[in-house]
PDB file of C-alpha atoms in Angstrom:
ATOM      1  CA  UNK H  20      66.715  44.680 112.928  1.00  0.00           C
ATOM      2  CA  UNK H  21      64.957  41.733 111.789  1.00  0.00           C
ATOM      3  CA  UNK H  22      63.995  38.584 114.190  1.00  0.00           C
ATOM      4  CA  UNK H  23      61.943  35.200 113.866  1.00  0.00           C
ATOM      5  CA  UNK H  24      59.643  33.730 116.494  1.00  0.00           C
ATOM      6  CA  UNK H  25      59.533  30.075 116.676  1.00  0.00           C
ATOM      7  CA  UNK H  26      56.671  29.435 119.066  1.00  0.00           C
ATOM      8  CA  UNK H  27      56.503  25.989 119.452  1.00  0.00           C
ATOM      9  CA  UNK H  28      60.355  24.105 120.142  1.00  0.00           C
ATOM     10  CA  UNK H  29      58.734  20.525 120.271  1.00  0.00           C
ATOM     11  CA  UNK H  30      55.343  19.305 118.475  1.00  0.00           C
ATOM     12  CA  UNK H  31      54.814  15.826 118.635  1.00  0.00           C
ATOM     13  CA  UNK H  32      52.057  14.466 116.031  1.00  0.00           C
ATOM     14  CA  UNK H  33      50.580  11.047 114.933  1.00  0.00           C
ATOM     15  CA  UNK H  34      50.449   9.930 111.447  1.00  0.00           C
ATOM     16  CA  UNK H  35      48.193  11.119 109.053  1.00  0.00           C
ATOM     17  CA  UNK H  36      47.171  13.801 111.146  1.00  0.00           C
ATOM     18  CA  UNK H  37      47.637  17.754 109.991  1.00  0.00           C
ATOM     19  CA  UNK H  38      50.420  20.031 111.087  1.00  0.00           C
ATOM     20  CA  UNK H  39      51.033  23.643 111.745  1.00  0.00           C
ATOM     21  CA  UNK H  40      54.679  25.087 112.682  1.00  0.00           C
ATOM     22  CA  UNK H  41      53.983  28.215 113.660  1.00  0.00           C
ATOM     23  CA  UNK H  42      56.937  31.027 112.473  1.00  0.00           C
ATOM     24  CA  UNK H  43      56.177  34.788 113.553  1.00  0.00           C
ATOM     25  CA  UNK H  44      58.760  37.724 112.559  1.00  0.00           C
ATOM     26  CA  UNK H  45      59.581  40.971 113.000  1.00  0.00           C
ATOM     27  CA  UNK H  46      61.142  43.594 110.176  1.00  0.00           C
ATOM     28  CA  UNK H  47      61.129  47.110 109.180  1.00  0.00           C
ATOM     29  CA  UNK H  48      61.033  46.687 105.456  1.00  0.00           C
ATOM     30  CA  UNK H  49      59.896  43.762 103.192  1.00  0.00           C
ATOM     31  CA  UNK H  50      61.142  40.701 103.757  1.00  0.00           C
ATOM     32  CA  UNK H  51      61.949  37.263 102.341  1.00  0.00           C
ATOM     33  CA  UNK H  52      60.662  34.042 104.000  1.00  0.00           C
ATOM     34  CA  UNK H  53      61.957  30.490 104.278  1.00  0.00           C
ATOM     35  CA  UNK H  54      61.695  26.964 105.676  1.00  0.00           C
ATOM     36  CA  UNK H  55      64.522  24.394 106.350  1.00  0.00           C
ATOM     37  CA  UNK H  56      64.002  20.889 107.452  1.00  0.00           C
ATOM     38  CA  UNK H  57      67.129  19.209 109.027  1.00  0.00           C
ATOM     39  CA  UNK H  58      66.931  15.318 109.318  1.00  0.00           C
ATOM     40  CA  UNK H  59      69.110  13.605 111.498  1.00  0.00           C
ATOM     41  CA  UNK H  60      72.574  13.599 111.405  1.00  0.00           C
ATOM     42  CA  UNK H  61      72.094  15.633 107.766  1.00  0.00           C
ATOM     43  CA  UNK H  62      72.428  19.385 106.630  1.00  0.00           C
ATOM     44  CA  UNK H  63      69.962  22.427 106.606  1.00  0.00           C
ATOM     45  CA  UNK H  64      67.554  21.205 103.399  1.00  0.00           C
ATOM     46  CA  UNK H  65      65.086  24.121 101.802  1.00  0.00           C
ATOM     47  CA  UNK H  66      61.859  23.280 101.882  1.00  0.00           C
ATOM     48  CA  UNK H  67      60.483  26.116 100.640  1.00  0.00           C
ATOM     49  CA  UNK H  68      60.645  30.417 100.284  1.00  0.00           C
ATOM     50  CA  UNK H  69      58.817  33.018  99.629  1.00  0.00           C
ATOM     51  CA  UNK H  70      60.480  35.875  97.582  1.00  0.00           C
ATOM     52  CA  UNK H  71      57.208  37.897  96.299  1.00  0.00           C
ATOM     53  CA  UNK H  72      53.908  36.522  94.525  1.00  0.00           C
ATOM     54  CA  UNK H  73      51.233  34.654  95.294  1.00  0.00           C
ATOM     55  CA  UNK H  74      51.190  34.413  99.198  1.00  0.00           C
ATOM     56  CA  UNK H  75      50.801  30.819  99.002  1.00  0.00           C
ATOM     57  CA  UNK H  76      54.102  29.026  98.922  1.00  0.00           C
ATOM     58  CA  UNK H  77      54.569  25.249  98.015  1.00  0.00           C
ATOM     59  CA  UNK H  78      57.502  23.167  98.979  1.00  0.00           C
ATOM     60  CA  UNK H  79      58.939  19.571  98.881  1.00  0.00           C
ATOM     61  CA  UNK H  80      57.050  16.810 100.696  1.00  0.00           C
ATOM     62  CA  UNK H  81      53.700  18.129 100.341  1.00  0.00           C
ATOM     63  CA  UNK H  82      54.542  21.247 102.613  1.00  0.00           C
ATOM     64  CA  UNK H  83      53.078  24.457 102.075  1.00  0.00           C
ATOM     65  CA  UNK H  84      53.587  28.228 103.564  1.00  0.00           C
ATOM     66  CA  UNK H  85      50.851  31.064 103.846  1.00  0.00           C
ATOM     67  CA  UNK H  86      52.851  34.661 104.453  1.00  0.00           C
ATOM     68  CA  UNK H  87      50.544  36.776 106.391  1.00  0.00           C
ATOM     69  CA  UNK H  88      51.847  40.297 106.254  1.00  0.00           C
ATOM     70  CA  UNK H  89      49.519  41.839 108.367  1.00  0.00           C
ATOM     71  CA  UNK H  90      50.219  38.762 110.762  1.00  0.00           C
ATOM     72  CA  UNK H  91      53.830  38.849 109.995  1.00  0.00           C
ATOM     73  CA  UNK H  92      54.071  35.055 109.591  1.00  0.00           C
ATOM     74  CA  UNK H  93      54.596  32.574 107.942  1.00  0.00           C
ATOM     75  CA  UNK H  94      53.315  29.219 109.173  1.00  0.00           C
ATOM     76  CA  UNK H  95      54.001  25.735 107.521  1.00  0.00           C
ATOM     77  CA  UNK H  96      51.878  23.302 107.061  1.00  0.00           C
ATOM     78  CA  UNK H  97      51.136  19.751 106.167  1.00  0.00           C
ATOM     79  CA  UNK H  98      47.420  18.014 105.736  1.00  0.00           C
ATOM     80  CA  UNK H  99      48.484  14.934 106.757  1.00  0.00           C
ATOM     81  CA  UNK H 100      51.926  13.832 107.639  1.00  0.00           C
ATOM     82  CA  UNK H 101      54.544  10.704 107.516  1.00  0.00           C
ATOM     83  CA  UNK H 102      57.180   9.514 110.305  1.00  0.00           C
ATOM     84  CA  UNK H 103      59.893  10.330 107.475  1.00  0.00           C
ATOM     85  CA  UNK H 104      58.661  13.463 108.494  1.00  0.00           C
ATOM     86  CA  UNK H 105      60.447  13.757 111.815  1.00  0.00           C
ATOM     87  CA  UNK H 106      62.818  16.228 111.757  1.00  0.00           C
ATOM     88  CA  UNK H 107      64.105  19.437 112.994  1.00  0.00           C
ATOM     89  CA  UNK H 108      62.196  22.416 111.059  1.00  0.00           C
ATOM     90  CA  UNK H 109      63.735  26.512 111.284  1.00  0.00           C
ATOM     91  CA  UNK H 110      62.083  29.160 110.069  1.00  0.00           C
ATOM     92  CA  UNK H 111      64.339  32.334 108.508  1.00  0.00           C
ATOM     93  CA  UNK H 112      64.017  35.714 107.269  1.00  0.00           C
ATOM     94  CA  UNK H 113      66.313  38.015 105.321  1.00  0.00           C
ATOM     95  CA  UNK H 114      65.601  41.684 104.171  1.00  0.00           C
ATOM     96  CA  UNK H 115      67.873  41.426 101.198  1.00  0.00           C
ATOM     97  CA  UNK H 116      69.134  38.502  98.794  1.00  0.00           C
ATOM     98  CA  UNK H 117      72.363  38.216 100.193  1.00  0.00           C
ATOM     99  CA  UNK H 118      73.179  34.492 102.560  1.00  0.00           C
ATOM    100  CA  UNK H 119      74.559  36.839 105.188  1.00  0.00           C
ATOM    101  CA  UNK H 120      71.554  38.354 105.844  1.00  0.00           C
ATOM    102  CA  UNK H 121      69.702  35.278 106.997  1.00  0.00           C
ATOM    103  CA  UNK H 122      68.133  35.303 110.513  1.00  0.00           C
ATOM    104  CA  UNK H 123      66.450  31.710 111.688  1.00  0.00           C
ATOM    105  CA  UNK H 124      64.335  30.885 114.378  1.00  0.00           C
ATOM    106  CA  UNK H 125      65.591  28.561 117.053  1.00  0.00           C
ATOM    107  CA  UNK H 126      63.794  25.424 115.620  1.00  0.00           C
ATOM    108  CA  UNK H 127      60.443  23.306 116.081  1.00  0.00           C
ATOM    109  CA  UNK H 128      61.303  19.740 116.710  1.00  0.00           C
ATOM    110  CA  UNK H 129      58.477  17.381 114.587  1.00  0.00           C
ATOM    111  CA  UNK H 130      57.940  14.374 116.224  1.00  0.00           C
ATOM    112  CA  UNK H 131      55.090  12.023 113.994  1.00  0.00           C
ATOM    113  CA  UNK H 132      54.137   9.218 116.209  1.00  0.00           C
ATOM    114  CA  UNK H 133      52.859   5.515 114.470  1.00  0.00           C
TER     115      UNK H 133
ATOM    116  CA  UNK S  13      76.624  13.133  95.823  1.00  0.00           C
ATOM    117  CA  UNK S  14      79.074  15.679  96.878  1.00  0.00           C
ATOM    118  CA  UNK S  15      77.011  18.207  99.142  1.00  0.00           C
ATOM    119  CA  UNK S  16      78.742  20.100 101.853  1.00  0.00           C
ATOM    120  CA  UNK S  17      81.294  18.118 103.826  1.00  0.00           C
ATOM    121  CA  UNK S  18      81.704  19.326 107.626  1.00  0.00           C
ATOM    122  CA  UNK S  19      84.339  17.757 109.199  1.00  0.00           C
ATOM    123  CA  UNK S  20      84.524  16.594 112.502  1.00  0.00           C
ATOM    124  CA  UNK S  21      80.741  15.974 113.453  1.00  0.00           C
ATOM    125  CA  UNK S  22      81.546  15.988 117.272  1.00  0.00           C
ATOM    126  CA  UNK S  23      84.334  17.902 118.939  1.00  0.00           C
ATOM    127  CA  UNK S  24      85.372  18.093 122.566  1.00  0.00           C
ATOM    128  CA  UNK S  25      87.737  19.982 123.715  1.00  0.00           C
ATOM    129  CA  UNK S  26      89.239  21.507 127.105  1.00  0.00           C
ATOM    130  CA  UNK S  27      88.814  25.189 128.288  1.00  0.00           C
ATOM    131  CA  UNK S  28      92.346  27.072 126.755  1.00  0.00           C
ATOM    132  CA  UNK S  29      92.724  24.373 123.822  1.00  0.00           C
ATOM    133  CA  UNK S  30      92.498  25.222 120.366  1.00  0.00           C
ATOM    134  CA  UNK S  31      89.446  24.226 117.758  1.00  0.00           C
ATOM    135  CA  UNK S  32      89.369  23.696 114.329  1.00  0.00           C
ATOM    136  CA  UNK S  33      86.572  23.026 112.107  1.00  0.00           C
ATOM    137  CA  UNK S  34      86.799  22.177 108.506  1.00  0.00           C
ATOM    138  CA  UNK S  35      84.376  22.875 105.676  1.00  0.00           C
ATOM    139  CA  UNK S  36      84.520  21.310 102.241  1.00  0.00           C
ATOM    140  CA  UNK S  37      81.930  23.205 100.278  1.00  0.00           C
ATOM    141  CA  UNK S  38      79.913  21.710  97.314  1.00  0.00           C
ATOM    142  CA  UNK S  39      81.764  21.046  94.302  1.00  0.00           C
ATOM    143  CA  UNK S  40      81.936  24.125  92.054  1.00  0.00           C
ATOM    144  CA  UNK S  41      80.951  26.396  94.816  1.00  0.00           C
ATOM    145  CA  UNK S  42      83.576  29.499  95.702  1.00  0.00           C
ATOM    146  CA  UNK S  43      81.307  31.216  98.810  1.00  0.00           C
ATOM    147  CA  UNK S  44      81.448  29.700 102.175  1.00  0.00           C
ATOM    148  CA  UNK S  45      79.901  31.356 105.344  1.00  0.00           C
ATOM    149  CA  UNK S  46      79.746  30.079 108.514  1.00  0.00           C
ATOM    150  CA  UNK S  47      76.331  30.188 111.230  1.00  0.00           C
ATOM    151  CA  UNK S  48      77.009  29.339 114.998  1.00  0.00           C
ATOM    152  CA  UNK S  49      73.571  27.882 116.703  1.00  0.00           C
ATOM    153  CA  UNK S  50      73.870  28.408 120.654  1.00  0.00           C
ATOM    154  CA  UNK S  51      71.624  26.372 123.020  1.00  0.00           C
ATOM    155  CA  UNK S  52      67.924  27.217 122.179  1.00  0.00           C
ATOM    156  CA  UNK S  53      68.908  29.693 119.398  1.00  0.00           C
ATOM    157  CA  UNK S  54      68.639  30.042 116.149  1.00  0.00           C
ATOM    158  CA  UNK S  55      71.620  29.907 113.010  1.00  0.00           C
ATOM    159  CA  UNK S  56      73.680  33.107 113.358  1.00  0.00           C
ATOM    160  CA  UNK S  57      75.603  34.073 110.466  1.00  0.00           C
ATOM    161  CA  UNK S  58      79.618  34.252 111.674  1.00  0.00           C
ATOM    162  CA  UNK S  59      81.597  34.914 108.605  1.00  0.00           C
ATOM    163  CA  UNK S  60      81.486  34.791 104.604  1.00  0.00           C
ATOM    164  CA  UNK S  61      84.547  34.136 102.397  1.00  0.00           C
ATOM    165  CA  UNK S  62      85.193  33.389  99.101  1.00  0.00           C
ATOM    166  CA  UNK S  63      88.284  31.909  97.831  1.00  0.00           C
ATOM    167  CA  UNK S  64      91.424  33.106  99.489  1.00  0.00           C
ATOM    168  CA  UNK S  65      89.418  36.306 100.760  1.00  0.00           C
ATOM    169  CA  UNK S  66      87.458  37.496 103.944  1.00  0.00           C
ATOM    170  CA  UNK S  67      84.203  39.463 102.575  1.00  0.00           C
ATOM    171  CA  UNK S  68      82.363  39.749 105.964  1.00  0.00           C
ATOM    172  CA  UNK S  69      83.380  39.010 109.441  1.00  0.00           C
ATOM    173  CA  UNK S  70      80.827  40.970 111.573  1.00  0.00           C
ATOM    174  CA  UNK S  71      78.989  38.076 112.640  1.00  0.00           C
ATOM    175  CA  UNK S  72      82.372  36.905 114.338  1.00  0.00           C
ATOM    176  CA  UNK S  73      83.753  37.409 117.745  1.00  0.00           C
ATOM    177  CA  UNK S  74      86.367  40.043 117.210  1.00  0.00           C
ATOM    178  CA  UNK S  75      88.689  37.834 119.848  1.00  0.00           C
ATOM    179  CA  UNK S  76      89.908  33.805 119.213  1.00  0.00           C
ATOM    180  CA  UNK S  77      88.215  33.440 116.093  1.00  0.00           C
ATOM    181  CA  UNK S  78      89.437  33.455 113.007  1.00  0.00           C
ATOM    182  CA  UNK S  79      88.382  31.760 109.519  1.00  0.00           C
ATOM    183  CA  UNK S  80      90.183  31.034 106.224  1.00  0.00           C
ATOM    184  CA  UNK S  81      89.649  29.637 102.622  1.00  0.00           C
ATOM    185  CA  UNK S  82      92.736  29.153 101.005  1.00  0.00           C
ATOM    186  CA  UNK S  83      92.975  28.324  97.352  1.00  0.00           C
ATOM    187  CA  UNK S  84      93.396  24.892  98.096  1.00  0.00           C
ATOM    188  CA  UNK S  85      91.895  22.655 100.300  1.00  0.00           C
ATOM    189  CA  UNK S  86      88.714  23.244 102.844  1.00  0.00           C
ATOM    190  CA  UNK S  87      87.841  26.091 104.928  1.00  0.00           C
ATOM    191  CA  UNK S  88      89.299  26.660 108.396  1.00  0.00           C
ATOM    192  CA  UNK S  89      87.370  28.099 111.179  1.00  0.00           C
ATOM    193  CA  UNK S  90      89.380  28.710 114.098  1.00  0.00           C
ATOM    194  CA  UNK S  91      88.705  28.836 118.023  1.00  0.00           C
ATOM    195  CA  UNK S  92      91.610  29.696 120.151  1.00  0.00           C
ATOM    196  CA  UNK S  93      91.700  29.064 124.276  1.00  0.00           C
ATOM    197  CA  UNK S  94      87.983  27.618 123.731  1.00  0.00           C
ATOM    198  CA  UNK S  95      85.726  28.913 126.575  1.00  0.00           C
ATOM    199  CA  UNK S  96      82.477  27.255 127.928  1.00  0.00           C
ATOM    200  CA  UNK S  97      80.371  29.453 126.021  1.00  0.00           C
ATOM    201  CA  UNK S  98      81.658  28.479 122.148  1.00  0.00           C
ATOM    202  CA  UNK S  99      80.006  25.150 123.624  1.00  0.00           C
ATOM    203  CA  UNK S 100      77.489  25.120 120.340  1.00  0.00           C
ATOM    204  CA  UNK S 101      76.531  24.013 116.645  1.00  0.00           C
ATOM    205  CA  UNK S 102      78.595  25.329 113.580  1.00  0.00           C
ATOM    206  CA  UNK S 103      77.321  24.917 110.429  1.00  0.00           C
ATOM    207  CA  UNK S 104      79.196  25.548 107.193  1.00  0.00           C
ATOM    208  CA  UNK S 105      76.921  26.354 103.530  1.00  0.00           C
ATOM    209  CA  UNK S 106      78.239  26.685 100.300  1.00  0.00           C
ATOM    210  CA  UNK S 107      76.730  28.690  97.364  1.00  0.00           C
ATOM    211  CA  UNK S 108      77.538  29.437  93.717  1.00  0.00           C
ATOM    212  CA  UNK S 109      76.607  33.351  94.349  1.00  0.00           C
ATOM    213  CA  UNK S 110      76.241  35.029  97.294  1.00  0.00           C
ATOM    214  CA  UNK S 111      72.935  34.246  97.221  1.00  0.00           C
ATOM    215  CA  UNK S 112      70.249  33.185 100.008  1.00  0.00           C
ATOM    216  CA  UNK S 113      67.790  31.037  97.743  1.00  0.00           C
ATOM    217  CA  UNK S 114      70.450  28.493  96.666  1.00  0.00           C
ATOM    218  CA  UNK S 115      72.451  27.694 100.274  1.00  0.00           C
ATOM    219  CA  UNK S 116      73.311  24.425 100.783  1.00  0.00           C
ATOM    220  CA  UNK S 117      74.452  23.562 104.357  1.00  0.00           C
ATOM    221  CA  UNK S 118      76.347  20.986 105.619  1.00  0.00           C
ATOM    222  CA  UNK S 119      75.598  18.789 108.546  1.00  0.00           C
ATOM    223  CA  UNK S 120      77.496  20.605 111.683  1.00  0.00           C
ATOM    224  CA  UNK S 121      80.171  20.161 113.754  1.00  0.00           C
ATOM    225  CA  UNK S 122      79.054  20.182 117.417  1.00  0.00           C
ATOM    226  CA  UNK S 123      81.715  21.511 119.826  1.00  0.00           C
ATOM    227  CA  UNK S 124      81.196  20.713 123.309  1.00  0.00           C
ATOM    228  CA  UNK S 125      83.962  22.280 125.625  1.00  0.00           C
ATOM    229  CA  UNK S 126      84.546  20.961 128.692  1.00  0.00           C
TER     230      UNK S 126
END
């Protein structure tokens, strides 16, 4: 069965500074990879996934994924980052194509300070 | 902008009443599913239907809950005699295809039983 790892349930950060939400998992066969950002009082937005390819994954906002199979993760990032920023980020896996078979982490609250 | 429409966004009820939670999905869009998030948890997937039909209900308590799409109208899930413990986050998506890379999620209903 496959599980995520959110390490980290709060990380507060101040403008401009870098980020790294850290998103560990565990499966038995390959896997696909994804980030969702929820903003306040709003829905479950992609940010970005990784299906196959280059291990490298960019998203919306300047965001950007590194799958690390012999890690198994899959930590997001941001160089430098904006209060619009703050927002509720999950992590999620799924061993096959299909919506059911989506398993998310419990969530890393970004909090970017002025 | 017609995303997902989750209807209400707070919901308190009384151990032994009845919940209902309503789900408009995107316009266009015949697959709904359903993901409960318990206190420091992640998304779990409850239920998928598409119009009129039940594909998958093994993410679902097999007691007090139920779930429907009729042919009109939103989708209906269902919590009977409401315990403590359904005390949680239900999200509603939408997709053309049952399909994990284009889910669009609405913004929650948050059931608090007292």
């Amino acid at each position: 069965a496959q599980s995520v790892t959110q390490l980290d349930s709060q990380v507060p950060v101040f403008e401009e500074a870098p980020v790294e939400l850290r998103c560990n998992y565990s499966s038995s066969v390959s896997v696909y990879l994804f980030w969702y950002v929820q903003y306040p009082n709003q829905g479950l937005q992609l940010l970005l996934k990784y299906l196959s390819g280059s291990t490298l994954v960019k998203g919306i906002n300047g965001f950007e994924a590194e799958f690390n199979k012999s890690q198994t993760s899959f930590h997001l990032r941001k160089p430098s980052v904006h209060i619009s920023d703050t927002a509720e980020y999950f992590c999620a896996v799924s061993e096959g194509r299909s919506a059911r078979q989506l398993t998310f982490g419990s969530g890393t609250q970004l909090t970017v300070l002025p | 902008n017609a995303g997902v429409m989750q209807n209400p966004r707070h919901l308190v009820r009384r151990r032994g009443q009845e919940a209902r939670l309503r789900c408009s999905p995107m316009k266009g869009h015949s697959h709904v599913y359903w993901y409960r998030q318990l206190p420091e948890e992640g998304l779990k997937f409850m239920v998928y239907l598409q119009k009129e039909n039940i594909i998958d209900e093994s993410g679902m308590p097999k007691e007090r809950f139920s779930a429907e799409f009729p042919k009109e109208g939103p989708s209906i899930l269902r919590i009977q005699q409401v315990v403590r413990g359904d005390s949680a986050a239900y999200f509603c998506a939408s997709s053309l295809g049952d399909n994990n890379e284009k889910l669009f999620f609405g913004s929650g209903t948050q059931l608090s039983v007292l």
